[in-house]
CSV table of C-alpha atoms and ligand atoms in Angstrom, one decimal:
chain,number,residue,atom,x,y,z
A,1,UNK,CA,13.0,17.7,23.2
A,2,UNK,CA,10.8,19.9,20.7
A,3,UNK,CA,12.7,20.9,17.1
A,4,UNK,CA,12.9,24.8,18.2
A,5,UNK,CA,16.6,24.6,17.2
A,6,UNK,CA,16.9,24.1,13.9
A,7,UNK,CA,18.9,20.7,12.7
A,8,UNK,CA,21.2,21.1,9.7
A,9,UNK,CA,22.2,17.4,9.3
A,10,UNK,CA,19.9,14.7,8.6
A,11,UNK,CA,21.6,12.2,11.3
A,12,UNK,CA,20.5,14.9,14.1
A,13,UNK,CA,16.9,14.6,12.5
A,14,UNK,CA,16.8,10.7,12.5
A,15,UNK,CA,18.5,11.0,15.9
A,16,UNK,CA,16.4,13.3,17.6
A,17,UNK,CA,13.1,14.2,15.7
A,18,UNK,CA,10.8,11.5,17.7
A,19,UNK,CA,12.3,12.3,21.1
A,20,UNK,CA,10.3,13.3,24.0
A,21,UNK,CA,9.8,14.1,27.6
A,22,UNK,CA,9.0,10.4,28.0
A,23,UNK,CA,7.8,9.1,31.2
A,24,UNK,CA,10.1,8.2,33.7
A,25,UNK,CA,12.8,10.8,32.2
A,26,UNK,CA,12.9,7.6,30.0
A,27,UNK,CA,16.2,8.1,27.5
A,28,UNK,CA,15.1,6.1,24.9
A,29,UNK,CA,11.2,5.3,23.8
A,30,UNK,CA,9.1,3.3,25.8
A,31,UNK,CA,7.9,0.5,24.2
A,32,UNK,CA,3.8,0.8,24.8
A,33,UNK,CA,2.7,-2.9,25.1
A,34,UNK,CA,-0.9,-1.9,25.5
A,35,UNK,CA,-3.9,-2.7,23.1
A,36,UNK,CA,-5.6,0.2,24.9
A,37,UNK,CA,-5.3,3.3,26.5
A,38,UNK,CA,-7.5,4.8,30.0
A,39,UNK,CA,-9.6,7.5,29.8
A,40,UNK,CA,-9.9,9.5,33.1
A,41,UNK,CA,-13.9,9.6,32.6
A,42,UNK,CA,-16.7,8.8,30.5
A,43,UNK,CA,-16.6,12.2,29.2
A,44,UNK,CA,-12.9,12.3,28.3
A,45,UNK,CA,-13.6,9.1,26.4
A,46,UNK,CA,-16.2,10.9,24.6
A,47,UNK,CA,-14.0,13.8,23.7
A,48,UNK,CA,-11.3,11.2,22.4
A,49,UNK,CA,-13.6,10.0,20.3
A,50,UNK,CA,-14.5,13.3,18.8
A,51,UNK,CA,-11.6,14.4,18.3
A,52,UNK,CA,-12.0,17.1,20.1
A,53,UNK,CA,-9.5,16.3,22.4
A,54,UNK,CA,-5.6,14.3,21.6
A,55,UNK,CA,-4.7,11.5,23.2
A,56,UNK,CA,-4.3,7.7,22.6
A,57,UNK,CA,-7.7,5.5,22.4
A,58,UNK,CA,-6.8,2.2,21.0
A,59,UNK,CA,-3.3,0.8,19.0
A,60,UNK,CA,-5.2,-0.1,16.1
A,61,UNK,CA,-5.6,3.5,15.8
A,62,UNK,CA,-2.2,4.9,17.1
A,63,UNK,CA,0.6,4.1,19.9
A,64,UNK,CA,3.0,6.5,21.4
A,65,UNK,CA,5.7,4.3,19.9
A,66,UNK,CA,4.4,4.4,16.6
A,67,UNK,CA,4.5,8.2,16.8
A,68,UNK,CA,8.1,8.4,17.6
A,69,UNK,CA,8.7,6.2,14.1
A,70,UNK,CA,6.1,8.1,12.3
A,71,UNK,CA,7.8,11.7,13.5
A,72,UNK,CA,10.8,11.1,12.4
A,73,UNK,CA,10.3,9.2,9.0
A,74,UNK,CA,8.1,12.8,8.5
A,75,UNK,CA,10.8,14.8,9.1
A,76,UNK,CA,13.4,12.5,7.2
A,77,UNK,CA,11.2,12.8,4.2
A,78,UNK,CA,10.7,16.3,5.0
A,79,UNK,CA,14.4,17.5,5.4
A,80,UNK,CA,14.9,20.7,4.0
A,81,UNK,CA,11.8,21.0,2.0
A,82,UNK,CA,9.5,24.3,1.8
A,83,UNK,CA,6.2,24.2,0.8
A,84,UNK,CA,4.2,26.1,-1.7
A,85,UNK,CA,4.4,29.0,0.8
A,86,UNK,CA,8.0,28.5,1.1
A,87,UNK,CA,7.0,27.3,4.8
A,88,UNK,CA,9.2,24.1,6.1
A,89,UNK,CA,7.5,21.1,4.6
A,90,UNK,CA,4.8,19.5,7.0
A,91,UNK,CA,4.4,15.8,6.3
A,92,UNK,CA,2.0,13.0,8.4
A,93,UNK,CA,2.8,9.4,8.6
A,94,UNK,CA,0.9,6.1,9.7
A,95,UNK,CA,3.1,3.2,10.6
A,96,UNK,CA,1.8,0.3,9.4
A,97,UNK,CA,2.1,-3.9,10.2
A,98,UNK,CA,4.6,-4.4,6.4
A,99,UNK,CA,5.2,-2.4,3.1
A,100,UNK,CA,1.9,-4.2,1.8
A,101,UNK,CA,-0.4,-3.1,4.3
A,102,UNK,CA,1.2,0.8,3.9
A,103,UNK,CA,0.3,0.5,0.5
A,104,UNK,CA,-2.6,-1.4,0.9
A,105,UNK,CA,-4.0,1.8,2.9
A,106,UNK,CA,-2.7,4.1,0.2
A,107,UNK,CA,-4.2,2.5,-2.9
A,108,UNK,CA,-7.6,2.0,-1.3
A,109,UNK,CA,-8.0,5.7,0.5
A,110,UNK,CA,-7.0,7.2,-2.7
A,111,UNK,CA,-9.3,5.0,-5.4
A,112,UNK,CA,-12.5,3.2,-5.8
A,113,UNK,CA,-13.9,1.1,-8.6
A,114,UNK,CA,-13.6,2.3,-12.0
A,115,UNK,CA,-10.9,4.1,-11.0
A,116,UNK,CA,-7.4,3.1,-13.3
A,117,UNK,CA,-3.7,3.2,-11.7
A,118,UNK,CA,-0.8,3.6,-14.5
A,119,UNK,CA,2.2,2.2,-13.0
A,120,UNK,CA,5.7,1.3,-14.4
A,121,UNK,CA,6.7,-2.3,-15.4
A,122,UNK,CA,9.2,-3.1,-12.8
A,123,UNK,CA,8.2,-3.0,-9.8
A,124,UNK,CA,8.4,-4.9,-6.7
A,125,UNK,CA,6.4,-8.4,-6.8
A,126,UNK,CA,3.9,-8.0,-3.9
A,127,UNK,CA,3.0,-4.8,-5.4
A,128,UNK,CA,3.0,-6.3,-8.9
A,129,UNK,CA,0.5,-9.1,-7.3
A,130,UNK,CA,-1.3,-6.5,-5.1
A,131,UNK,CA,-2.7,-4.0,-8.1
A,132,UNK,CA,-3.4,-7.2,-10.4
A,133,UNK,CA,-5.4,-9.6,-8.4
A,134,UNK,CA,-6.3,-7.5,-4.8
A,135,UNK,CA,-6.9,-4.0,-6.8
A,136,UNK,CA,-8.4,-5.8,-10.0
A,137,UNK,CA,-10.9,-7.8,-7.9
A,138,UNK,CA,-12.6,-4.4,-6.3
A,139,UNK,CA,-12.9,-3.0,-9.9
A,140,UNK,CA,-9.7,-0.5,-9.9
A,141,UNK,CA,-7.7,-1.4,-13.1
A,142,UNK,CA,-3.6,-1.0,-13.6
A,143,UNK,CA,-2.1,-0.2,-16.8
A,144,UNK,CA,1.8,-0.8,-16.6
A,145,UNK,CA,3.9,0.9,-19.3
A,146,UNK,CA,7.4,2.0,-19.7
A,147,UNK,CA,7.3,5.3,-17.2
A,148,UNK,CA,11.2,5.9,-18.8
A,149,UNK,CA,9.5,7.1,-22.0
A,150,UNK,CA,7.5,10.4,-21.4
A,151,UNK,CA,5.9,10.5,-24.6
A,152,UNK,CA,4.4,7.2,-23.7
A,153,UNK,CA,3.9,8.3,-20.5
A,154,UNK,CA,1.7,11.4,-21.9
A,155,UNK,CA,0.0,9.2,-24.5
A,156,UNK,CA,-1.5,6.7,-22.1
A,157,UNK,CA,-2.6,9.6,-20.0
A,158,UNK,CA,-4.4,11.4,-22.5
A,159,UNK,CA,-5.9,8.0,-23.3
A,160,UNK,CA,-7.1,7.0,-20.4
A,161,UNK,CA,-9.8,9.1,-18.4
A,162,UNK,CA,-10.1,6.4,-15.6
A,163,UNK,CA,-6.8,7.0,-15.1
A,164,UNK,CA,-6.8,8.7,-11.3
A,165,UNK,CA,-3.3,7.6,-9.9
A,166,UNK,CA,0.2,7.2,-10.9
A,167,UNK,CA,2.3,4.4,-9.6
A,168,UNK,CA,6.6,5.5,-9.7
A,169,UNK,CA,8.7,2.8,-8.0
A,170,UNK,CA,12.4,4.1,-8.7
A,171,UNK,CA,14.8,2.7,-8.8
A,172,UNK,CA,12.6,-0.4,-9.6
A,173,UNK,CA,13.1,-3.5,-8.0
A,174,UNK,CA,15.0,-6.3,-9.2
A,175,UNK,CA,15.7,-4.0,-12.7
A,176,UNK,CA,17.5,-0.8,-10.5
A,177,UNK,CA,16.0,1.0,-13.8
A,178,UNK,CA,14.8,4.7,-12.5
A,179,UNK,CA,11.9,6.5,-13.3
A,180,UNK,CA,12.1,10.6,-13.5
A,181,UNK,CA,10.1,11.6,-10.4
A,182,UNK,CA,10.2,15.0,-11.6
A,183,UNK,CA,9.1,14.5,-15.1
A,184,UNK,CA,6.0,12.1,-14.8
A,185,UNK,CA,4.7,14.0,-11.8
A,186,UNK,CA,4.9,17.2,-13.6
A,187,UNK,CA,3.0,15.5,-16.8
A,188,UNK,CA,0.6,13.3,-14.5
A,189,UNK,CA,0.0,17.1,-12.5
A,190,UNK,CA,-1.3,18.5,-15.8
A,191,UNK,CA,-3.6,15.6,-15.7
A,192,UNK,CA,-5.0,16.3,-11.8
A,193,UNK,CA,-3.4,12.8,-11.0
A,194,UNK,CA,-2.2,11.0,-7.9
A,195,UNK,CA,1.4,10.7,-7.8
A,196,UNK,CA,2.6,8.3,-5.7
A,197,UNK,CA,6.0,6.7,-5.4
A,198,UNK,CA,7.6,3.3,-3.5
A,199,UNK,CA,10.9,4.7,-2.2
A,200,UNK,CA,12.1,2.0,-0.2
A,201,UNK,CA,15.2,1.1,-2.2
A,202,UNK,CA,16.0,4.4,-2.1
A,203,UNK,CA,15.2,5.6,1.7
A,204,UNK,CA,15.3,10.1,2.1
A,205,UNK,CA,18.6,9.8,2.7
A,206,UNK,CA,19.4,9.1,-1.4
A,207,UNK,CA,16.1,10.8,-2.7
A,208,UNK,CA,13.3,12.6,-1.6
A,209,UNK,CA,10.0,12.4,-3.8
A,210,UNK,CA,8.5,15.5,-1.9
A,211,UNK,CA,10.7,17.7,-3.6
A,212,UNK,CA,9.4,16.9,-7.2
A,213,UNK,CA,5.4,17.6,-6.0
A,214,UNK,CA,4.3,13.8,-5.8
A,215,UNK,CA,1.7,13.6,-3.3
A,216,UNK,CA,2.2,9.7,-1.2
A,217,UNK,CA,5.4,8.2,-0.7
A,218,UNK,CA,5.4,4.8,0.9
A,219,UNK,CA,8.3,2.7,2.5
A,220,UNK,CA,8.4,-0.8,3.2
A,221,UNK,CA,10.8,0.1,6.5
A,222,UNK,CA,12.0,-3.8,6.6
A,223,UNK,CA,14.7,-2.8,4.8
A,224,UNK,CA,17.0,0.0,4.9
A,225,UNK,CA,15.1,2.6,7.1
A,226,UNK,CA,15.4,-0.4,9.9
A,227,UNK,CA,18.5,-1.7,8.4
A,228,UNK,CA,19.5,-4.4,10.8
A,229,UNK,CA,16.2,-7.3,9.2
A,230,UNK,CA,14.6,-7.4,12.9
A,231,UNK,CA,11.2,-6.4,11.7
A,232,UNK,CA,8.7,-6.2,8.8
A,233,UNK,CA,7.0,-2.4,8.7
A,234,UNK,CA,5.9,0.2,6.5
A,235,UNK,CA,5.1,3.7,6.3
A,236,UNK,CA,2.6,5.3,4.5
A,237,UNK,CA,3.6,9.4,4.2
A,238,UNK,CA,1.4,12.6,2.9
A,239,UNK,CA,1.5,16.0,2.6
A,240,UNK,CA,-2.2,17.2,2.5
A,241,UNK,CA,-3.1,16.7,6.0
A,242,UNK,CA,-6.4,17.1,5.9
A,243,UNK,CA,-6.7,13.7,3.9
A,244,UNK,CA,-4.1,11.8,6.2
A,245,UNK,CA,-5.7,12.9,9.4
A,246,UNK,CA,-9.3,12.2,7.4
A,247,UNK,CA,-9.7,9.7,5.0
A,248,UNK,CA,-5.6,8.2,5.3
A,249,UNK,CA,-6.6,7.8,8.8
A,250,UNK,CA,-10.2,6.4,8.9
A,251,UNK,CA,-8.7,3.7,6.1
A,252,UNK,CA,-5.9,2.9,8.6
A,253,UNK,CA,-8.2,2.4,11.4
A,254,UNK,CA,-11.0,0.0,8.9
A,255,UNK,CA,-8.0,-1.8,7.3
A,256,UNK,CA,-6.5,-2.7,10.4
A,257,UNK,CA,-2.3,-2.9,9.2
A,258,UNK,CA,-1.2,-0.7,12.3
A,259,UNK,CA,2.3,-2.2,13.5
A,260,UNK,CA,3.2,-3.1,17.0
A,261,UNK,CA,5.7,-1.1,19.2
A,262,UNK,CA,8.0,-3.6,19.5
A,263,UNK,CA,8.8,-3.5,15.8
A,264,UNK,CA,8.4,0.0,16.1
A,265,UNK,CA,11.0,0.5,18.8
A,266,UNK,CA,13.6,-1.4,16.6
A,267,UNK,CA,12.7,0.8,13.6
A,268,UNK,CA,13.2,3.6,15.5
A,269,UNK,CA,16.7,2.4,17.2
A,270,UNK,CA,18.1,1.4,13.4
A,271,UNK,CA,16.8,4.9,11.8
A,272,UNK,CA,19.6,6.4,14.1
A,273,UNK,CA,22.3,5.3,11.6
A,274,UNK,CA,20.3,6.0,8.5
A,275,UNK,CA,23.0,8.4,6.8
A,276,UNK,CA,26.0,6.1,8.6
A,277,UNK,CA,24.8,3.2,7.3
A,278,UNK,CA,23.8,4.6,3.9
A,279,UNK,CA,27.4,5.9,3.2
A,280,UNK,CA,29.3,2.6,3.7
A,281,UNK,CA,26.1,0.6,1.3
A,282,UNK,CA,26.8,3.4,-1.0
A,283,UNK,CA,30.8,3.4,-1.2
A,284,UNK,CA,31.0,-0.7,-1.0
A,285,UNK,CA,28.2,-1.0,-3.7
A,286,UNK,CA,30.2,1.1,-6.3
A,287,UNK,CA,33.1,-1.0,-5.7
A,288,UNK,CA,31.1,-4.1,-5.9
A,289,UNK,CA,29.3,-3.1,-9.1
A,290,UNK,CA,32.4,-2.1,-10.8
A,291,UNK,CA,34.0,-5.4,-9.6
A,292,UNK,CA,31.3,-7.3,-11.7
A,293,UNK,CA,31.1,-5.0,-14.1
A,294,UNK,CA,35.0,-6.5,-15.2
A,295,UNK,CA,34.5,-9.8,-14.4
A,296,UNK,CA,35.1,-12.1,-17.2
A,297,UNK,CA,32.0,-14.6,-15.9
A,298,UNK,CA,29.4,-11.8,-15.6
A,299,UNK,CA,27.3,-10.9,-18.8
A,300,UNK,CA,25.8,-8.0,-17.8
A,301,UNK,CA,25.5,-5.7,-14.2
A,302,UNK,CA,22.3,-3.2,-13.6
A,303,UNK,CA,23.9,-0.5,-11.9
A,304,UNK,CA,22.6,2.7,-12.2
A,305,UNK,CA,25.8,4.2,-11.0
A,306,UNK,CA,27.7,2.9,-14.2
A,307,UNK,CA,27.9,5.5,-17.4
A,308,UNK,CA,26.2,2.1,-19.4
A,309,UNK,CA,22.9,2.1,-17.5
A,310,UNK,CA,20.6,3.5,-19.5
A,311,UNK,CA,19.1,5.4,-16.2
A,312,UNK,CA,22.2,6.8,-15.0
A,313,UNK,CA,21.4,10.6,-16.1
A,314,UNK,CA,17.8,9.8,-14.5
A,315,UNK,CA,19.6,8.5,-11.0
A,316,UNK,CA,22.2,11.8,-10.8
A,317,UNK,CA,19.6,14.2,-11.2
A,318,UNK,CA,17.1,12.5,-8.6
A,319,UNK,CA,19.8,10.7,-5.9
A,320,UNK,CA,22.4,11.8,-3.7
A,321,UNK,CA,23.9,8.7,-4.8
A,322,UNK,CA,23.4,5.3,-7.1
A,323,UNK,CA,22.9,3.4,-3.6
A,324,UNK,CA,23.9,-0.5,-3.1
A,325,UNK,CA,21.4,-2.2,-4.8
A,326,UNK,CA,22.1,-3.9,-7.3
A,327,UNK,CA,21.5,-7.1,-10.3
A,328,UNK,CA,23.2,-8.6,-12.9
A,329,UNK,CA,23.3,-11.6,-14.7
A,330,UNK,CA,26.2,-14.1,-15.5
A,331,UNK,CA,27.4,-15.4,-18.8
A,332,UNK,CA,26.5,-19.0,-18.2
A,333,UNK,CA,22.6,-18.1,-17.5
A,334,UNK,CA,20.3,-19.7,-14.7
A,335,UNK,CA,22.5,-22.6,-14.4
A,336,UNK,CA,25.9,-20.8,-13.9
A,337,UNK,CA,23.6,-18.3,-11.5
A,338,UNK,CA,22.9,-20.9,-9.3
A,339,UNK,CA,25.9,-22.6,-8.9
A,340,UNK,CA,27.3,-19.4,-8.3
A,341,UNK,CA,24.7,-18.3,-5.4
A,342,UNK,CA,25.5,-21.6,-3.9
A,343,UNK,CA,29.1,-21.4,-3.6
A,344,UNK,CA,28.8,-18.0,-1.4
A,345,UNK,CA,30.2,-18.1,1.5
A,346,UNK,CA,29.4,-15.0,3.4
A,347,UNK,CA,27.4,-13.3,1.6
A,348,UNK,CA,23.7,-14.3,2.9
A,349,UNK,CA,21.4,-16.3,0.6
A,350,UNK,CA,18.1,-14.7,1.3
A,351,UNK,CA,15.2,-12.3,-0.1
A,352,UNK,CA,14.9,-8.5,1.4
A,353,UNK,CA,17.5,-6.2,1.0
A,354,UNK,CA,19.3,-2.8,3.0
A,355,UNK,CA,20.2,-5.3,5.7
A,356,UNK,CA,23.9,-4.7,7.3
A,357,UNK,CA,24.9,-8.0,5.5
A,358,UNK,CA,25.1,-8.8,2.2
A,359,UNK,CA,21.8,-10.2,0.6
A,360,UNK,CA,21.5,-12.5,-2.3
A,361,UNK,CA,18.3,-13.3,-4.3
A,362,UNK,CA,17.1,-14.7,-7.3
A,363,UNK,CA,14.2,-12.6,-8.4
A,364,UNK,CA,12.7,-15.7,-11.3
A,365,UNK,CA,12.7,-18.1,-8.4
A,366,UNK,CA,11.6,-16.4,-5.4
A,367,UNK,CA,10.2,-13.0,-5.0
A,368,UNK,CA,9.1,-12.7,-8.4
A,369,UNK,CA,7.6,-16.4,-8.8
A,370,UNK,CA,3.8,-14.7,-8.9
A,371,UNK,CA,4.7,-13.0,-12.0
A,372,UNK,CA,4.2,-14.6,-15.0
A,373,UNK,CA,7.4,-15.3,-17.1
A,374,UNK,CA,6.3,-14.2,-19.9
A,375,UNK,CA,5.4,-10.7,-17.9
A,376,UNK,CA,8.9,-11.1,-16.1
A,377,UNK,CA,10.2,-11.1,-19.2
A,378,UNK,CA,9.0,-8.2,-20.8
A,379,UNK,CA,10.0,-6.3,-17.7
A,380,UNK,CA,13.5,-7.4,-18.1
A,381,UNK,CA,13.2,-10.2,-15.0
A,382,UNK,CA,15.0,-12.6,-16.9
A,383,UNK,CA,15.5,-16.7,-15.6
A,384,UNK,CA,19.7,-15.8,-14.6
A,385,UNK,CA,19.0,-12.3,-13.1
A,386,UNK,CA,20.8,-12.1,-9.7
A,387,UNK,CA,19.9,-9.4,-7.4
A,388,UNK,CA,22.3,-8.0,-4.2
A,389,UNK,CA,21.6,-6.0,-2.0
A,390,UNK,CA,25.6,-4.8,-0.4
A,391,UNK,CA,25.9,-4.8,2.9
A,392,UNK,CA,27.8,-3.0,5.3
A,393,UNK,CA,30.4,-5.8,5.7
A,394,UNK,CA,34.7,-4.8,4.7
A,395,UNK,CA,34.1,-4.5,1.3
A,396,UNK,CA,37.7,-7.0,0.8
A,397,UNK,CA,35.6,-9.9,2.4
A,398,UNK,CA,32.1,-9.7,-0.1
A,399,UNK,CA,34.8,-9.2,-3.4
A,400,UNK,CA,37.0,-12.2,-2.0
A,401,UNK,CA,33.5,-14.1,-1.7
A,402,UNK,CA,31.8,-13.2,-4.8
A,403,UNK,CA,35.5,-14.0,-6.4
A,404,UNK,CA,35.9,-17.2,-5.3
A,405,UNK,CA,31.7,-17.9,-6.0
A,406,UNK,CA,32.4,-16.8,-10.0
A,407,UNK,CA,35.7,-18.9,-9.8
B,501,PLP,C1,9.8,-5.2,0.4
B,501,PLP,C2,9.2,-4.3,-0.5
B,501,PLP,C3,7.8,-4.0,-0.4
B,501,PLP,C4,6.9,-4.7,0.5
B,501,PLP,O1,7.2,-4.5,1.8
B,501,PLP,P1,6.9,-5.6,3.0
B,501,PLP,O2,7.5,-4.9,4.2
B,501,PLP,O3,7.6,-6.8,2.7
B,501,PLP,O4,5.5,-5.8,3.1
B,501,PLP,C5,7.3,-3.0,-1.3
B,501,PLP,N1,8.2,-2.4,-2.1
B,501,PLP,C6,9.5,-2.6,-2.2
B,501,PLP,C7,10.3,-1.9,-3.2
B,501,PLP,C8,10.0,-3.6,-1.4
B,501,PLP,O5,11.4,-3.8,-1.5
C-alpha cells in the first residue's frame, strides 16, 4: 500500500505507513532473518554496491524489516509538517541495535575532535556517561548548562567557538524539566549549530522537534514507541537527506548498531497503538500526579502538567500533552523512598519507562549511579528522587497501590 491517499490521523500513519506488497500477499511484515541478501549476478552485486541500483546487500547495512520501522517512525515524526518549500516534510531514518547506538551514530557523523557539544544538565544517564567519557576520550568536549535560561544559553554560545552542536533532551529524564525546542534552536540557528534533540520521553505523538527547525531527533524506541518492553532499539531521524543517505549512513554501516528484525517486527506491531496507548499514559498520569501532588507523605512531585512546575508554560507550548512520566520525592527522604518502592504491589519495580505497566525507579541508585553525586545534585537528581513512568493499567488499581505503599 503506497500513501497516495492522504492520512489525516496519526494512528492510520503508524498503522499503515510501512506497509507493503509483501511477499506471499503477507498481511503483516515478514520478519527477514537473513545476514545477507542474493544478487542475481556478479554485475548486479556490483551495481548494489554503487549505488546505482536499490536493493538489500547485507543487514548491517539495511533489512526490509528495518525499513518498515524506519518508514513509519519517518512519517510519525513527519506528520503534518511542510518544509521550507511548504512541501510535506521528508524525513530518513536508521534503526539501530538501542538508544545508545542511535546516538552513538549521531554524535559521531556530526563532530570530530575539537569539536564542543553544549547540552542541558538533565539528561538521561547513558547519554550523560556517553558525551563525558566515550565523546571526551576522541577529543569532542560537552559543556552542560541550564538550556531553561536563554540568556545563558546565548552567552555560552557566543563564548564558545568549538561549540558545533546542541544537545536538547526535553522533557529531561529523571527531572521532567523541559527545554524550549523552539527557542534554543532558533538562538543555536543564528550560530550555524547542530540542533539535536532525545525525544524518547516524549514520542511524535506529544511533540514533534521537526516543527521548531532542529535538525536530528533520536529515540531510544525501548520505551514508548514499542511500548510493550519486548525489545531494546533506537532510531536515529534527519531531514537533510543527502547527509543521512551519505555520511548518517556510511557511520551506520562503520559503527555497526544496526538492529535485528525480530526486534524490529515487535517495534513495528507496538507503534500500531502509539496514539491509543499515549492517551490512556496521558489521562492516568494526570490523575496520578495530582494524587501525589495532595498526599500528605510526598514532599514534592515533578510534573510538568502541574501550574507549580516551573516548565509548565514550556511543556503547553511544545506538547500535545504533559505525558505520564513523572518524579517526585517523599517527605521522609531516601529512607522513606525505599520503604515505599518496596511495599508496591503492582506497580513494577524496574528501570525503563512507556511500558503498558507501571514502572518504578530510583534514579540515585540505579540509572543514574555513573553520575557523580555531587553532579546529580546540581542537576536536581537528588538521593529520595522517585521516578514513574504510568502505565496503561485502571488507573483505581496504581492509586490503591501507591496508597497503600505511602501508608
Ligand atoms: C532509555 C533512554 C536512552 C537510551 O536508550 P537505550 O535503548 O536504553 O539504549 C536514551 N535517552 C533516553 C531519554 C532514554 O530514556
Amino acid at each position: 500500500m503506497s500513501n497516495k491517499f492522504p492520512l489525516t490521523g496519526i494512528s492510520s500513519v503508524a498503522i499503515h505507513s510501512g506497509n507493503k506488497n509483501f511477499s506471499e500477499a503477507s498481511h503483516l511484515p515478514p520478519i527477514y532473518a537473513t545476514s545477507t541478501f542474493t544478487f542475481d549476478t556478479a554485475d548486479q552485486g556490483m551495481r548494489r554496491f554503487a549505488g546505482q541500483e536499490d536493493g538489500y546487500i547485507y543487514t548491517r547495512w539495511g533489512n526490509p524489516t528495518f525499513t518498515v520501522a524506519e518508514e513509519t517512525i519517518a512519517a510519525l515524526e513527519a506528520f503534518n509538517l511542510k518544509d521550507k518549500d511548504g512541501k510535506p516534510l521528508q524525513l530518513k531514518a536508521f534503526l539501530h541495535a538501542s538508544g545508545q547506538a542511535a546516538m552513538t551514530t549521531m554524535f559521531m557523523s556530526n563532530l570530530s575532535a575539537g569539536d564542543t557539544i553544549l547540552s542541558h544538565f538533565s539528561l538521561y544517564g547513558g547519554t550523560h556517561e556517553f558525551i563525558h567519557k566515550v565523546l571526551g576520550q576522541t577529543g569532542i568536549k560537552t559543556i552542560i548548562a541550564d538550556l531553561r535560561d536563554l540568556n545563558v544559553a546565548e552567552d555560552i554560545i557566543k563564548n564558545n567557538p568549538a561549540i558545533k552542536l546542541v544537545h536538547i533532551e526535553t522533557p529531561a529524564n529523571p527531572t521532567i524539566q523541559c527545554v524550549d525546542i523552539d527557542a534554543v534552536s532558533k538562538i543555536a540557528k543564528q550560530h550555524g549549530l547542530i540542533v539535536t534533540v532525545d525525544n524518547t520521553f516524549a514520542t511524535p505523538y506529544l511533540q514533534q522537534p521537526f516543527l521548531y527547525d532542529v535538525d536530528f531527533v533520536f529515540h531510544s524506541t525501548t520505551k514508548f514507541l514499542n511500548g510493550h518492553g519486548t525489545a531494546i532499539g533506537g532510531v536515529l531521524v534527519g531531514k537533510d537527506l543527502g547527509f543521512m543517505n551519505g555520511k548518517a549512513y556510511k557511520w551506520y554501516k562503520l559503527l555497526g548498531g544496526n538492529a535485528n528484525a525480530f526486534d524490529a517486527f515487535l517495534l513495528i506491531n507496538g507503534m500500531k497503538t502509539l496514539e491509543v496507548r499515549m492517551e490512556r499514559h496521558c489521562s492516568n498520569g494526570v490523575i496520578v500526579a495530582d494524587f501525589l501532588n495532595k498526599h500528605k507523605a510526598v514532599a514534592q512531585v515533578n510534573y510538568t502538567g502541574l501550574t507549580s512546575h516551573p516548565d509548565h508554560a514550556t511543556c503547553l507550548k511544545q506538547m500535545k500533552h504533559p505525558g505520564a512520566m513523572m518524579s517526585f520525592e517523599l517527605k521522609g527522604g531516601l529512607e522513606a523512598g525505599k520503604k515505599f518502592i518496596d511495599k508496591l504491589q503492582m506497580c513494577v519495580r524496574a528501570v525503563s519507562l512507556g511500558t503498558v505497566d507501571t514502572l518504578i525507579s530510583h534514579p540515585a541508585s540505579m540509572s543514574h549511579f555513573g553520575v557523580s553525586r555531587e553532579q546529580r545534585l546540581e542537576y536536581g537528581i537528588t538521593d529520595g528522587l522517585i521516578r514513574l513512568s504510568v502505565g496503561m493499567e485502571n488507573v483505581a488499581d496504581i492509586l490503591n497501590d501507591l496508597d497503600q505503599a505511602l501508608a
